[in-house]
């Protein structure tokens, strides 16, 4: 059975006190749930990673992700953070290729490919984000855009490496907009992603990889999205800053 994940992407939010309060509330509420096949992943900014690894280390259902890392292994790259550093403090996952970084930092698929490689070489599990812009959907090029993002950023990996990854489908027009993809739109793209992986690798690998949905996911719509056959949880931005609502999304993943 594929693992379900619900990932909280805090982005560039929270002061120290807010981060501590938020994670404490999430941890105490998650502790009260019966969780089988769902992993909750918290992704704060770099400065809170170590503390959040500490605060969550006793809960086997909660892990920590970084929002970015350098494409370089180590060396004279002032201001950068390496995947080895993240791994050495207990970070498990790495978000790679979030659309905000693709847009504002101009991250290309070929740069993301390097980040995927350094992450895997330091035992971080990449959560590779893909998704089309509104104009690409309107032009009906959304399938080829996503296929290209997978081809250029991921499909150089050998079979044993690709099967460790998590993919997040995040239509750019749904991120932070309050406009969510319909369950049908999410399902058809997730199924497409799985079919592309199946063609490139094989059906077993395609069926092993968890594919998350991201884009204005909230407590009211999560259940319908997570009920889709090929949707294995969510990558949650804005609502992950509200502990009670985020935990409701986790509950939707548990019950679907
Ligand atoms: C995200 O940033 O990955 C995201 C899905 O944001 P939001 O939930 O706010 O749309």
Short mmCIF file of C-alpha atoms and ligand atoms in Angstrom, two decimals:
data_model
loop_
_atom_site.label_atom_id
_atom_site.label_comp_id
_atom_site.label_asym_id
_atom_site.label_seq_id
_atom_site.Cartn_x
_atom_site.Cartn_y
_atom_site.Cartn_z
CA UNK A 1 0.00 0.00 0.00
CA UNK A 2 1.29 3.47 -0.87
CA UNK A 3 2.12 5.74 2.02
CA UNK A 4 -0.02 8.86 2.45
CA UNK A 5 1.66 12.08 3.42
CA UNK A 6 0.35 15.42 4.56
CA UNK A 7 3.06 18.05 4.31
CA UNK A 8 2.86 21.46 6.01
CA UNK A 9 4.77 24.01 3.94
CA UNK A 10 5.11 26.99 6.26
CA UNK A 11 7.00 28.96 3.60
CA UNK A 12 8.53 32.19 4.99
CA UNK A 13 6.14 32.49 7.92
CA UNK A 14 6.22 32.37 11.74
CA UNK A 15 8.40 34.01 14.37
CA UNK A 16 10.24 31.74 16.80
CA UNK A 17 7.36 31.82 19.32
CA UNK A 18 4.73 31.24 16.65
CA UNK A 19 6.67 28.31 15.21
CA UNK A 20 7.04 26.68 18.63
CA UNK A 21 3.36 27.20 19.46
CA UNK A 22 2.20 25.90 16.09
CA UNK A 23 4.29 22.75 16.10
CA UNK A 24 3.42 22.03 19.74
CA UNK A 25 -0.27 22.26 18.97
CA UNK A 26 0.08 20.02 15.89
CA UNK A 27 2.12 17.44 17.81
CA UNK A 28 -0.31 17.26 20.72
CA UNK A 29 -3.32 16.88 18.41
CA UNK A 30 -1.60 14.28 16.21
CA UNK A 31 -0.67 12.31 19.33
CA UNK A 32 -4.36 11.87 20.03
CA UNK A 33 -5.10 10.32 16.62
CA UNK A 34 -4.89 6.73 15.51
CA UNK A 35 -2.62 6.96 12.51
CA UNK A 36 -1.74 3.97 10.41
CA UNK A 37 -0.60 4.77 6.94
CA UNK A 38 -0.21 8.56 7.14
CA UNK A 39 2.98 10.50 7.71
CA UNK A 40 2.76 14.14 8.75
CA UNK A 41 5.65 16.28 7.55
CA UNK A 42 6.41 19.77 8.86
CA UNK A 43 8.45 22.07 6.64
CA UNK A 44 9.49 25.26 8.45
CA UNK A 45 12.15 27.71 7.34
CA UNK A 46 15.78 26.69 7.91
CA UNK A 47 16.11 28.57 11.20
CA UNK A 48 13.53 26.41 12.99
CA UNK A 49 14.46 23.04 11.51
CA UNK A 50 16.65 21.81 14.35
CA UNK A 51 14.15 22.76 17.03
CA UNK A 52 11.29 21.16 15.12
CA UNK A 53 13.26 17.96 14.61
CA UNK A 54 13.71 17.91 18.42
CA UNK A 55 10.07 18.67 19.19
CA UNK A 56 8.78 15.94 16.87
CA UNK A 57 11.39 13.23 17.38
CA UNK A 58 9.27 11.16 19.75
CA UNK A 59 6.36 10.89 17.34
CA UNK A 60 6.94 8.20 14.73
CA UNK A 61 4.23 9.68 12.49
CA UNK A 62 5.80 13.14 12.21
CA UNK A 63 8.86 14.03 10.13
CA UNK A 64 10.54 17.22 9.03
CA UNK A 65 11.25 18.63 5.57
CA UNK A 66 13.42 21.51 4.41
CA UNK A 67 12.00 23.88 1.81
CA UNK A 68 15.19 24.09 -0.22
CA UNK A 69 18.89 23.27 -0.30
CA UNK A 70 21.94 24.13 -2.37
CA UNK A 71 22.63 22.15 -5.51
CA UNK A 72 26.26 21.97 -4.37
CA UNK A 73 27.62 19.42 -1.94
CA UNK A 74 29.74 21.83 0.10
CA UNK A 75 32.22 24.68 -0.18
CA UNK A 76 32.43 28.39 -0.86
CA UNK A 77 28.74 29.19 -1.38
CA UNK A 78 28.05 31.93 1.17
CA UNK A 79 24.49 31.92 2.46
CA UNK A 80 23.64 28.48 1.12
CA UNK A 81 22.61 25.37 3.08
CA UNK A 82 23.70 21.92 1.95
CA UNK A 83 21.71 18.71 1.89
CA UNK A 84 24.39 17.14 4.06
CA UNK A 85 23.81 19.78 6.76
CA UNK A 86 20.06 19.12 6.65
CA UNK A 87 20.53 15.40 6.85
CA UNK A 88 22.98 15.75 9.75
CA UNK A 89 20.35 17.46 11.95
CA UNK A 90 17.65 14.85 11.29
CA UNK A 91 15.71 16.35 8.39
CA UNK A 92 14.09 13.56 6.35
CA UNK A 93 12.49 15.23 3.31
CA UNK A 94 13.38 18.06 0.95
CA UNK A 95 10.86 20.06 -1.07
CA UNK A 96 12.37 20.51 -4.54
CA UNK A 97 11.02 22.71 -7.31
CA UNK A 98 8.19 24.49 -5.52
CA UNK A 99 6.59 26.84 -8.05
CA UNK A 100 7.48 29.85 -5.92
CA UNK A 101 11.16 28.95 -6.29
CA UNK A 102 10.72 28.15 -9.97
CA UNK A 103 9.19 31.63 -10.40
CA UNK A 104 11.05 33.93 -7.99
CA UNK A 105 14.45 32.20 -7.95
CA UNK A 106 14.15 31.14 -11.60
CA UNK A 107 14.93 27.53 -10.73
CA UNK A 108 15.08 25.46 -13.90
CA UNK A 109 14.46 21.75 -14.31
CA UNK A 110 18.18 21.21 -14.83
CA UNK A 111 19.01 22.94 -11.53
CA UNK A 112 16.30 20.91 -9.81
CA UNK A 113 17.83 17.74 -11.22
CA UNK A 114 21.07 18.63 -9.41
CA UNK A 115 19.16 19.30 -6.17
CA UNK A 116 17.42 15.94 -6.46
CA UNK A 117 20.80 14.26 -6.87
CA UNK A 118 22.50 15.97 -3.90
CA UNK A 119 19.45 15.29 -1.74
CA UNK A 120 19.41 11.59 -2.56
CA UNK A 121 23.17 11.31 -2.09
CA UNK A 122 22.70 12.64 1.45
CA UNK A 123 19.71 10.44 2.30
CA UNK A 124 17.07 13.15 1.99
CA UNK A 125 13.86 12.17 0.25
CA UNK A 126 12.95 14.74 -2.41
CA UNK A 127 9.34 15.88 -2.64
CA UNK A 128 9.49 16.97 -6.27
CA UNK A 129 6.91 19.60 -7.20
CA UNK A 130 5.44 19.90 -10.66
CA UNK A 131 2.45 21.70 -12.08
CA UNK A 132 1.29 23.97 -14.85
CA UNK A 133 0.46 27.68 -14.93
CA UNK A 134 -3.05 28.89 -15.74
CA UNK A 135 -2.13 29.93 -19.28
CA UNK A 136 -0.66 26.47 -19.89
CA UNK A 137 -3.87 24.80 -18.71
CA UNK A 138 -5.94 27.16 -20.82
CA UNK A 139 -3.75 26.32 -23.81
CA UNK A 140 -4.24 22.61 -22.97
CA UNK A 141 -0.49 22.07 -22.65
CA UNK A 142 -0.71 21.09 -18.95
CA UNK A 143 0.09 17.43 -19.57
CA UNK A 144 3.16 18.16 -21.66
CA UNK A 145 4.38 20.81 -19.18
CA UNK A 146 4.18 18.36 -16.28
CA UNK A 147 5.70 15.54 -18.32
CA UNK A 148 8.59 17.81 -19.24
CA UNK A 149 9.18 18.79 -15.59
CA UNK A 150 9.35 15.09 -14.70
CA UNK A 151 11.54 14.22 -17.68
CA UNK A 152 14.09 16.95 -17.09
CA UNK A 153 14.18 16.93 -13.29
CA UNK A 154 13.66 13.30 -12.35
CA UNK A 155 13.83 10.78 -15.13
CA UNK A 156 17.62 10.58 -15.18
CA UNK A 157 17.33 8.58 -11.94
CA UNK A 158 17.83 4.83 -11.89
CA UNK A 159 14.96 2.64 -10.72
CA UNK A 160 16.12 2.22 -7.13
CA UNK A 161 16.40 6.00 -6.69
CA UNK A 162 13.14 7.05 -8.35
CA UNK A 163 11.15 4.69 -6.16
CA UNK A 164 12.30 6.55 -3.03
CA UNK A 165 10.81 9.83 -4.19
CA UNK A 166 7.58 11.66 -3.47
CA UNK A 167 5.94 13.79 -6.18
CA UNK A 168 3.64 16.74 -5.52
CA UNK A 169 1.31 17.92 -8.27
CA UNK A 170 0.68 21.59 -7.60
CA UNK A 171 -1.14 23.50 -10.33
CA UNK A 172 0.32 27.00 -10.03
CA UNK A 173 -3.11 28.59 -10.50
CA UNK A 174 -4.31 26.85 -7.34
CA UNK A 175 -1.43 27.78 -5.03
CA UNK A 176 -2.44 30.40 -2.49
CA UNK A 177 -5.37 31.51 -4.65
CA UNK A 178 -8.29 29.84 -2.91
CA UNK A 179 -9.06 28.11 -6.24
CA UNK A 180 -8.63 24.39 -5.81
CA UNK A 181 -8.37 21.87 -8.62
CA UNK A 182 -11.51 19.78 -8.72
CA UNK A 183 -11.14 16.21 -7.55
CA UNK A 184 -11.56 15.15 -11.20
CA UNK A 185 -8.79 17.49 -12.38
CA UNK A 186 -6.46 16.27 -9.61
CA UNK A 187 -7.22 12.62 -10.29
CA UNK A 188 -6.69 12.87 -14.05
CA UNK A 189 -3.30 14.57 -13.63
CA UNK A 190 -2.17 12.17 -10.89
CA UNK A 191 -3.18 9.24 -13.07
CA UNK A 192 -1.29 10.81 -15.97
CA UNK A 193 1.85 11.24 -13.82
CA UNK A 194 1.61 7.62 -12.78
CA UNK A 195 1.23 6.52 -16.40
CA UNK A 196 4.31 8.51 -17.44
CA UNK A 197 6.36 6.91 -14.63
CA UNK A 198 5.03 3.52 -15.65
CA UNK A 199 6.11 4.05 -19.26
CA UNK A 200 9.56 5.31 -18.30
CA UNK A 201 10.18 2.75 -15.52
CA UNK A 202 7.50 0.13 -14.86
CA UNK A 203 4.01 -0.23 -13.35
CA UNK A 204 5.33 -1.46 -10.00
CA UNK A 205 7.42 1.66 -9.50
CA UNK A 206 4.55 3.85 -10.70
CA UNK A 207 2.29 2.26 -8.11
CA UNK A 208 4.84 2.69 -5.32
CA UNK A 209 5.41 6.42 -5.60
CA UNK A 210 3.22 8.68 -3.46
CA UNK A 211 1.80 11.59 -5.43
CA UNK A 212 0.49 14.49 -3.33
CA UNK A 213 -1.90 17.23 -4.37
CA UNK A 214 -1.14 20.85 -3.49
CA UNK A 215 -3.04 24.05 -4.16
CA UNK A 216 -5.55 25.68 -1.79
CA UNK A 217 -6.16 22.41 0.00
CA UNK A 218 -8.21 23.02 3.15
CA UNK A 219 -10.26 21.29 5.82
CA UNK A 220 -13.40 21.44 3.65
CA UNK A 221 -12.00 20.06 0.37
CA UNK A 222 -9.26 17.66 1.54
CA UNK A 223 -11.52 14.68 1.96
CA UNK A 224 -12.84 14.76 -1.61
CA UNK A 225 -9.33 15.23 -3.02
CA UNK A 226 -7.78 12.48 -0.88
CA UNK A 227 -10.55 10.06 -1.81
CA UNK A 228 -9.22 10.04 -5.40
CA UNK A 229 -7.53 6.79 -6.33
CA UNK A 230 -4.20 8.34 -7.30
CA UNK A 231 -4.03 11.13 -4.71
CA UNK A 232 -1.87 10.09 -1.78
CA UNK A 233 -2.23 13.10 0.48
CA UNK A 234 -1.41 16.77 0.24
CA UNK A 235 1.14 19.53 0.29
CA UNK A 236 -0.52 22.30 2.27
CA UNK A 237 0.61 25.92 2.37
CA UNK A 238 -1.62 28.59 3.92
CA UNK A 239 -3.83 26.30 5.97
CA UNK A 240 -0.81 24.57 7.52
CA UNK A 241 -0.33 27.72 9.61
CA UNK A 242 -3.61 27.01 11.44
CA UNK A 243 -3.08 23.98 13.67
CA UNK A 244 -6.72 22.90 14.02
CA UNK A 245 -7.44 23.12 10.30
CA UNK A 246 -4.21 21.40 9.37
CA UNK A 247 -5.01 18.52 11.73
CA UNK A 248 -8.46 18.24 10.10
CA UNK A 249 -6.66 17.76 6.77
CA UNK A 250 -4.54 15.04 8.37
CA UNK A 251 -7.76 13.41 9.63
CA UNK A 252 -9.11 13.44 6.07
CA UNK A 253 -5.99 11.59 4.91
CA UNK A 254 -6.43 9.04 7.71
CA UNK A 255 -10.04 8.34 6.85
CA UNK A 256 -9.55 8.07 3.08
C1 LIG B 1 2.05 25.32 -1.42
O1 LIG B 1 2.66 26.33 -1.16
O2 LIG B 1 2.67 24.29 -1.72
C2 LIG B 1 0.60 25.35 -1.39
C3 LIG B 1 -0.06 24.32 -1.84
O3 LIG B 1 0.05 26.50 -0.89
P1 LIG B 1 -1.50 26.73 -0.57
O4 LIG B 1 -1.98 25.51 0.20
O5 LIG B 1 -1.53 27.97 0.28
O6 LIG B 1 -2.21 26.88 -1.85
#
